[in-house]
CSV table of C-alpha atoms and ligand atoms in Angstrom, one decimal:
chain,number,residue,atom,x,y,z
J,1,MET,CA,-15.4,-18.9,-3.3
J,2,SER,CA,-13.0,-16.8,-1.1
J,3,ARG,CA,-11.4,-14.1,-2.2
J,4,SER,CA,-7.2,-16.3,-1.5
J,5,GLU,CA,-9.2,-19.0,-3.7
J,6,ALA,CA,-9.4,-16.6,-6.3
J,7,SER,CA,-6.5,-15.2,-6.9
J,8,ARG,CA,-5.1,-18.3,-6.6
J,9,SER,CA,-7.4,-19.2,-9.0
J,10,GLN,CA,-6.6,-16.5,-11.7
J,11,ALA,CA,-2.7,-16.9,-11.5
J,12,SER,CA,-3.3,-20.8,-12.5
J,13,ARG,CA,-5.8,-19.6,-15.5
J,14,SER,CA,-3.0,-17.2,-16.6
J,15,GLN,CA,-0.5,-20.7,-16.4
J,16,ALA,CA,0.8,-19.3,-12.9
J,17,SER,CA,1.7,-15.9,-13.9
J,18,VAL,CA,-0.3,-12.8,-12.7
J,19,THR,CA,-0.4,-9.2,-14.7
J,20,VAL,CA,-1.4,-6.3,-13.3
J,21,ARG,CA,-2.6,-2.6,-14.6
J,22,VAL,CA,-2.1,0.0,-13.0
J,23,PRO,CA,-3.1,4.4,-13.8
J,24,ALA,CA,-0.8,7.0,-13.6
J,25,LYS,CA,-2.3,10.2,-11.5
J,26,VAL,CA,-2.1,14.0,-11.5
J,27,ASN,CA,-2.5,16.2,-8.3
J,28,VAL,CA,-5.7,18.8,-9.2
J,29,GLN,CA,-4.1,19.7,-5.2
J,30,LEU,CA,-0.7,19.3,-3.5
J,31,ALA,CA,-1.0,21.9,-0.9
J,32,VAL,CA,2.7,21.9,1.0
J,33,GLY,CA,3.0,22.2,4.4
J,34,ALA,CA,7.3,23.3,6.3
J,35,ALA,CA,9.2,20.7,6.8
J,36,ARG,CA,8.2,18.3,9.3
J,37,PRO,CA,11.8,17.1,11.7
J,38,ASP,CA,11.6,13.6,9.1
J,39,GLY,CA,11.9,15.5,6.1
J,40,PHE,CA,9.2,15.1,5.1
J,41,HIS,CA,6.1,17.9,4.3
J,42,ASP,CA,2.4,17.6,5.1
J,43,LEU,CA,0.2,17.6,2.8
J,44,ALA,CA,-3.1,18.3,1.0
J,45,ASN,CA,-2.7,16.0,-2.1
J,46,VAL,CA,-5.9,15.9,-3.4
J,47,PHE,CA,-5.0,12.8,-6.5
J,48,LEU,CA,-6.9,11.6,-9.8
J,49,ALA,CA,-5.8,8.0,-11.1
J,50,VAL,CA,-6.1,9.0,-14.6
J,51,GLY,CA,-6.0,6.9,-17.9
J,52,LEU,CA,-2.5,6.2,-18.6
J,53,TYR,CA,-1.1,2.6,-17.7
J,54,ASP,CA,2.1,0.4,-16.4
J,55,GLU,CA,1.1,-3.1,-16.7
J,56,VAL,CA,3.4,-5.5,-14.2
J,57,THR,CA,4.0,-9.7,-14.8
J,58,VAL,CA,4.8,-11.7,-11.9
J,59,THR,CA,6.0,-15.3,-13.1
J,60,PRO,CA,7.8,-17.7,-10.1
J,61,ALA,CA,11.4,-17.5,-11.3
J,62,GLU,CA,15.1,-18.6,-9.7
J,63,GLU,CA,15.4,-15.4,-8.4
J,64,LEU,CA,14.4,-12.0,-8.4
J,65,ARG,CA,14.0,-10.0,-11.2
J,66,VAL,CA,13.1,-7.1,-12.9
J,67,THR,CA,12.3,-6.8,-16.8
J,68,CYS,CA,11.0,-3.0,-18.5
J,69,THR,CA,9.7,-2.7,-22.0
J,70,GLY,CA,8.3,1.1,-22.8
J,71,PRO,CA,9.2,4.7,-24.5
J,72,ASP,CA,11.5,5.3,-21.4
J,73,ALA,CA,13.0,1.5,-20.2
J,74,GLY,CA,16.4,2.4,-20.1
J,75,GLN,CA,15.7,5.1,-17.6
J,76,VAL,CA,13.9,2.1,-15.0
J,77,PRO,CA,16.3,0.6,-13.0
J,78,LEU,CA,16.3,-3.1,-12.2
J,79,ASP,CA,17.9,-3.8,-9.4
J,80,ARG,CA,16.2,-3.7,-5.6
J,81,THR,CA,15.7,-0.4,-5.6
J,82,ASN,CA,12.6,-0.8,-8.0
J,83,LEU,CA,9.4,-0.3,-6.5
J,84,ALA,CA,8.1,-3.5,-7.8
J,85,ALA,CA,10.9,-5.1,-6.2
J,86,ARG,CA,11.3,-4.2,-2.9
J,87,ALA,CA,6.6,-4.7,-2.8
J,88,ALA,CA,7.7,-8.7,-3.6
J,89,LEU,CA,10.4,-8.5,-0.9
J,90,ALA,CA,8.7,-6.3,1.6
J,91,LEU,CA,5.4,-9.2,0.8
J,92,ALA,CA,7.2,-12.1,0.9
J,93,ALA,CA,9.1,-10.7,4.2
J,94,ARG,CA,5.9,-10.7,5.7
J,95,HIS,CA,5.2,-14.0,5.5
J,96,GLY,CA,7.9,-15.9,5.4
J,97,ARG,CA,8.4,-17.0,1.7
J,98,SER,CA,10.8,-16.4,-1.0
J,99,PRO,CA,10.6,-13.5,-3.1
J,100,ASP,CA,12.0,-15.5,-6.1
J,101,VAL,CA,9.5,-13.8,-9.0
J,102,HIS,CA,10.2,-12.5,-12.1
J,103,ILE,CA,8.7,-8.5,-13.2
J,104,HIS,CA,8.0,-7.3,-15.7
J,105,ILE,CA,7.0,-3.6,-16.5
J,106,ALA,CA,5.7,-2.9,-19.3
J,107,LYS,CA,5.4,0.5,-19.0
J,108,ASP,CA,3.6,3.3,-20.0
J,109,ILE,CA,3.8,5.8,-17.8
J,110,PRO,CA,6.7,8.2,-18.5
J,111,VAL,CA,9.8,8.0,-15.4
J,112,ALA,CA,10.2,10.7,-13.3
J,113,GLY,CA,7.6,12.7,-14.5
J,114,GLY,CA,5.5,13.4,-11.0
J,115,MET,CA,2.7,10.9,-12.7
J,116,ALA,CA,3.9,8.1,-9.6
J,117,GLY,CA,5.6,5.8,-12.7
J,118,GLY,CA,7.4,3.7,-9.6
J,119,SER,CA,4.2,4.0,-7.2
J,120,ALA,CA,2.3,2.6,-9.0
J,121,ASP,CA,4.5,0.1,-10.3
J,122,GLY,CA,5.8,-0.7,-6.6
J,123,ALA,CA,1.5,-1.0,-6.2
J,124,ALA,CA,0.5,-2.9,-9.1
J,125,ALA,CA,3.8,-5.6,-8.4
J,126,LEU,CA,2.4,-5.8,-4.3
J,127,VAL,CA,-1.4,-6.4,-5.1
J,128,ALA,CA,0.3,-9.4,-8.8
J,129,CYS,CA,2.6,-10.9,-5.9
J,130,ASP,CA,-0.2,-11.1,-3.2
J,131,ALA,CA,-2.0,-12.9,-6.4
J,132,LEU,CA,0.8,-15.1,-7.3
J,133,TRP,CA,1.2,-16.5,-3.7
J,134,GLY,CA,-1.8,-16.8,-2.8
J,135,THR,CA,-0.8,-14.7,0.2
J,136,ASP,CA,-4.6,-13.5,1.2
J,137,ALA,CA,-3.5,-10.0,1.9
J,138,SER,CA,-6.1,-7.9,3.8
J,139,ARG,CA,-6.9,-4.3,1.9
J,140,ALA,CA,-5.5,-2.9,5.7
J,141,GLU,CA,-1.8,-5.3,4.8
J,142,LEU,CA,-1.3,-4.1,0.9
J,143,LEU,CA,-2.2,-0.6,2.6
J,144,ASP,CA,-0.1,-0.5,4.9
J,145,ILE,CA,3.5,-1.9,3.0
J,146,CYS,CA,2.4,0.7,0.4
J,147,ALA,CA,2.6,3.2,3.0
J,148,GLU,CA,6.8,2.1,3.6
J,149,LEU,CA,7.0,1.9,0.3
J,150,GLY,CA,6.6,5.3,-0.5
J,151,SER,CA,3.6,8.0,0.0
J,152,ASP,CA,2.1,7.7,-3.5
J,153,VAL,CA,2.3,4.3,-3.5
J,154,PRO,CA,-1.6,3.6,-1.8
J,155,PHE,CA,-3.3,6.0,-4.3
J,156,SER,CA,-1.8,3.5,-6.6
J,157,LEU,CA,-3.3,1.1,-4.8
J,158,VAL,CA,-6.9,2.7,-4.4
J,159,GLY,CA,-7.3,4.7,-8.1
J,160,GLY,CA,-10.0,7.2,-8.3
J,161,ALA,CA,-9.7,10.1,-6.7
J,162,ALA,CA,-8.8,10.7,-3.4
J,163,LEU,CA,-7.4,13.3,-0.8
J,164,GLY,CA,-3.5,12.1,0.6
J,165,THR,CA,-3.3,13.6,4.5
J,166,GLY,CA,-0.4,13.4,6.4
J,167,ARG,CA,2.8,12.9,3.4
J,168,GLY,CA,0.4,11.9,1.3
J,169,GLU,CA,-0.1,8.4,2.1
J,170,LEU,CA,-3.3,8.1,4.8
J,171,LEU,CA,-6.6,8.7,2.2
J,172,THR,CA,-10.3,9.8,2.4
J,173,PRO,CA,-11.8,8.2,-1.0
J,174,LEU,CA,-13.3,11.4,-2.9
J,175,GLU,CA,-16.5,11.3,-4.6
J,176,VAL,CA,-16.2,11.4,-8.7
J,177,GLY,CA,-19.4,13.3,-10.9
J,178,GLY,CA,-18.2,12.9,-14.4
J,179,THR,CA,-15.3,12.3,-16.9
J,180,PHE,CA,-12.4,14.5,-17.2
J,181,HIS,CA,-10.7,15.3,-20.5
J,182,TRP,CA,-6.7,15.7,-19.6
J,183,VAL,CA,-3.6,16.2,-21.8
J,184,PHE,CA,0.1,15.8,-20.6
J,185,ALA,CA,3.0,16.6,-21.9
J,186,MET,CA,5.9,14.7,-21.5
J,187,ALA,CA,9.3,17.3,-21.1
J,188,HIS,CA,12.2,16.2,-22.7
J,189,ARG,CA,14.5,15.8,-19.0
J,190,GLY,CA,13.2,14.5,-15.6
J,191,LEU,CA,13.1,15.9,-12.2
J,192,SER,CA,14.0,14.6,-8.9
J,193,THR,CA,11.2,14.3,-6.5
J,194,PRO,CA,13.1,15.8,-3.1
J,195,ALA,CA,15.4,18.2,-5.3
J,196,VAL,CA,12.0,20.4,-6.0
J,197,PHE,CA,10.5,19.4,-2.5
J,198,ARG,CA,14.9,20.9,-1.5
J,199,GLU,CA,13.9,23.7,-4.1
J,200,PHE,CA,10.4,24.5,-1.9
J,201,ASP,CA,12.6,24.7,0.9
J,202,ARG,CA,14.6,27.0,0.1
J,203,LEU,CA,11.8,29.0,-1.6
J,204,GLY,CA,9.9,29.5,1.1
J,205,GLU,CA,13.2,30.1,3.3
J,206,GLY,CA,12.0,33.1,6.1
J,207,THR,CA,8.6,32.3,5.5
J,208,GLU,CA,5.4,31.8,7.6
J,209,ILE,CA,4.0,27.7,5.5
J,210,PRO,CA,0.1,27.9,6.1
J,211,GLU,CA,-1.4,24.1,7.6
J,212,PRO,CA,-2.0,22.6,4.1
J,213,VAL,CA,-6.0,22.2,3.8
J,214,ALA,CA,-8.4,20.4,1.1
J,215,SER,CA,-9.9,23.0,-0.9
J,216,ARG,CA,-13.7,23.4,-0.8
J,217,PRO,CA,-14.2,24.1,-4.5
J,218,LEU,CA,-11.7,22.2,-5.3
J,219,LEU,CA,-13.7,19.0,-4.0
J,220,ASP,CA,-16.8,20.0,-4.6
J,221,ALA,CA,-15.4,20.4,-8.9
J,222,LEU,CA,-14.9,17.0,-8.8
J,223,ALA,CA,-17.6,15.5,-6.4
J,224,LYS,CA,-19.7,17.5,-9.8
J,225,GLY,CA,-17.5,16.4,-12.1
J,226,ASP,CA,-17.9,20.2,-13.6
J,227,PRO,CA,-14.2,20.4,-15.4
J,228,ASP,CA,-15.0,24.7,-15.3
J,229,ALA,CA,-14.9,24.4,-11.9
J,230,LEU,CA,-12.0,22.2,-12.0
J,231,ALA,CA,-10.1,24.5,-13.9
J,232,ALA,CA,-10.7,27.9,-11.6
J,233,ALA,CA,-9.9,26.0,-8.4
J,234,VAL,CA,-6.4,23.2,-9.5
J,235,SER,CA,-3.2,24.0,-7.2
J,236,ASN,CA,0.1,23.0,-7.2
J,237,ASP,CA,2.0,24.7,-4.1
J,238,LEU,CA,5.6,22.2,-6.4
J,239,GLN,CA,4.8,24.5,-9.3
J,240,PRO,CA,7.0,27.6,-8.4
J,241,ALA,CA,9.6,25.2,-7.3
J,242,ALA,CA,9.4,23.0,-10.6
J,243,LEU,CA,9.8,25.6,-12.7
J,244,SER,CA,13.0,27.0,-10.8
J,245,LEU,CA,14.7,23.7,-11.6
J,246,PHE,CA,12.9,24.6,-15.2
J,247,PRO,CA,12.5,27.2,-16.2
J,248,GLU,CA,11.4,25.8,-19.9
J,249,LEU,CA,8.4,24.2,-18.7
J,250,SER,CA,6.6,28.6,-18.8
J,251,ALA,CA,6.4,27.8,-22.5
J,252,THR,CA,4.7,24.4,-22.5
J,253,LEU,CA,2.3,25.9,-19.8
J,254,ALA,CA,1.8,28.1,-22.2
J,255,ALA,CA,1.4,27.1,-25.3
J,256,GLY,CA,-1.5,24.4,-23.8
J,257,ARG,CA,-3.2,27.5,-22.0
J,258,ALA,CA,-3.1,29.2,-25.2
J,259,ALA,CA,-4.8,26.0,-27.3
J,260,GLY,CA,-7.8,26.9,-25.1
J,261,ALA,CA,-7.1,24.4,-22.3
J,262,LEU,CA,-9.0,25.2,-19.9
J,263,ALA,CA,-6.1,25.2,-16.6
J,264,ALA,CA,-2.7,24.3,-17.1
J,265,LEU,CA,-0.5,23.0,-14.3
J,266,VAL,CA,2.7,20.8,-13.3
J,267,SER,CA,1.7,17.4,-12.7
J,268,GLY,CA,3.1,17.3,-9.0
J,269,SER,CA,6.9,17.3,-8.3
J,270,GLY,CA,7.0,17.5,-12.9
J,271,PRO,CA,8.1,18.0,-14.9
J,272,THR,CA,5.1,16.4,-16.8
J,273,THR,CA,2.5,19.4,-17.2
J,274,ALA,CA,-0.6,18.4,-17.2
J,275,PHE,CA,-3.9,20.2,-18.8
J,276,LEU,CA,-7.5,20.6,-18.5
J,277,ALA,CA,-10.3,20.1,-21.2
J,278,ARG,CA,-13.9,21.0,-22.3
J,279,ASP,CA,-13.9,17.1,-23.6
J,280,ALA,CA,-12.3,14.6,-25.7
J,281,ALA,CA,-12.4,16.7,-28.5
J,282,SER,CA,-10.8,20.2,-26.3
J,283,ALA,CA,-8.1,17.7,-25.4
J,284,ALA,CA,-7.6,16.4,-28.6
J,285,GLY,CA,-7.0,20.3,-30.1
J,286,VAL,CA,-4.7,21.4,-27.1
J,287,ALA,CA,-2.5,18.1,-28.0
J,288,GLU,CA,-2.1,18.9,-31.7
J,289,ALA,CA,-1.3,22.6,-30.1
J,290,LEU,CA,1.7,20.9,-27.6
J,291,ARG,CA,3.1,18.8,-30.8
J,292,THR,CA,3.4,21.4,-32.8
J,293,SER,CA,4.5,23.7,-29.9
J,294,GLY,CA,7.9,22.0,-30.0
J,295,THR,CA,8.1,22.6,-26.3
J,296,CYS,CA,8.3,19.0,-25.2
J,297,ARG,CA,9.3,14.9,-25.6
J,298,THR,CA,5.5,13.8,-26.5
J,299,VAL,CA,2.1,14.3,-25.2
J,300,ARG,CA,-0.9,12.3,-24.2
J,301,THR,CA,-4.3,12.5,-23.6
J,302,ALA,CA,-6.2,10.5,-21.6
J,303,GLN,CA,-9.8,10.1,-19.1
J,304,ALA,CA,-10.2,9.9,-15.3
J,305,PRO,CA,-11.1,9.2,-13.1
J,306,ALA,CA,-9.3,5.3,-13.7
J,307,PRO,CA,-9.7,2.4,-11.5
J,308,GLY,CA,-6.3,1.7,-9.5
J,309,ALA,CA,-4.2,-1.8,-9.5
J,310,THR,CA,-6.8,-4.5,-10.9
J,311,VAL,CA,-5.5,-7.8,-11.7
J,312,ARG,CA,-6.1,-9.0,-15.2
J,313,GLY,CA,-9.1,-11.0,-16.8
S,401,C5P,O1,7.5,9.4,-0.5
S,401,C5P,P1,8.7,9.3,-1.5
S,401,C5P,O2,9.7,7.7,-1.7
S,401,C5P,O3,8.2,8.9,-2.8
S,401,C5P,O4,9.3,10.8,-1.7
S,401,C5P,C1,10.3,10.7,-2.5
S,401,C5P,C2,11.1,12.1,-0.6
S,401,C5P,O5,9.3,13.0,-1.6
S,401,C5P,C3,11.2,12.0,-0.1
S,401,C5P,O6,12.3,11.3,0.2
S,401,C5P,C4,10.7,13.1,0.7
S,401,C5P,O7,12.4,14.3,-0.2
S,401,C5P,C5,10.4,13.9,-0.2
S,401,C5P,N1,8.5,13.9,-0.4
S,401,C5P,C6,8.2,14.9,0.7
S,401,C5P,N2,6.7,15.2,1.7
S,401,C5P,C7,6.2,14.4,0.8
S,401,C5P,C8,6.3,13.6,-0.1
S,401,C5P,C9,7.4,13.2,0.1
S,401,C5P,O8,9.3,16.0,1.0
S,401,C5P,N3,4.9,14.7,1.7
């Protein structure tokens, strides 16, 4: 069966609707260069997909519309600024067809949290519409549309682990030699990614910002599946900017470290904080300590790596 036949048969099996599951991410290294003329920053961005998922379902409809359920649903835009709607519009425009689908997002990834939840929904909607419509877009075309939608969207499509260069959209897959156990603490409010990059620029004014380069020890630690080595190598150049805008995050990081986390860092542009644990039992202990610390809104545990956007069978 060809890919398009498989996509179409998938769509008909599920009563002309397609559901795609898509993971969140944590950046185990985020090296940020100086601002470019286009306002973006060159990155050496080591993405790791983690097992917290949104599920996006697309169904033929009279017109394009977006609905969302989940704990943070109230914060999700339901208009055409939603990356899931933009993904449907982009694929439809390229293939000269109507974008009229109902996109439902069952949201479990925190909103405005630095875990690429919006990007995940964009990648998921793209894969779902491709399957529903039988457009049979190539992987290269899907990745191209993802890069147009946002810097983190291509990684949501591929999952696993990857080095993102350029503004983060040029991906090189990375080997991961084991399972990593993570704890995530969600904050009481969100942070805007552009605001965090602006703060990075402000804090770096007058200093020489080095070219971003991936850390060899970090890539080796991922390849070996070694949590101690990974903990020693994680870094996030956006962390000082996120802490400058959201100083209370220091208390969350300290609470996780005190509970035995091997590493504690801000996830991407934040404000979600990420804690690497040695094993599942240790992760459960760190999670419990964070829950009772009073320094965060909710706490989740998740394993990595996780697969990218996948049609549910
Ligand atoms: O690509 P995306 O739309 O996700 O980026 C959101 C914002 O984050 C950009 O408008 C920019 O302010 C900032 N950004 C950046 N450099 C990157 C990625 C994002 O400055 N490499």
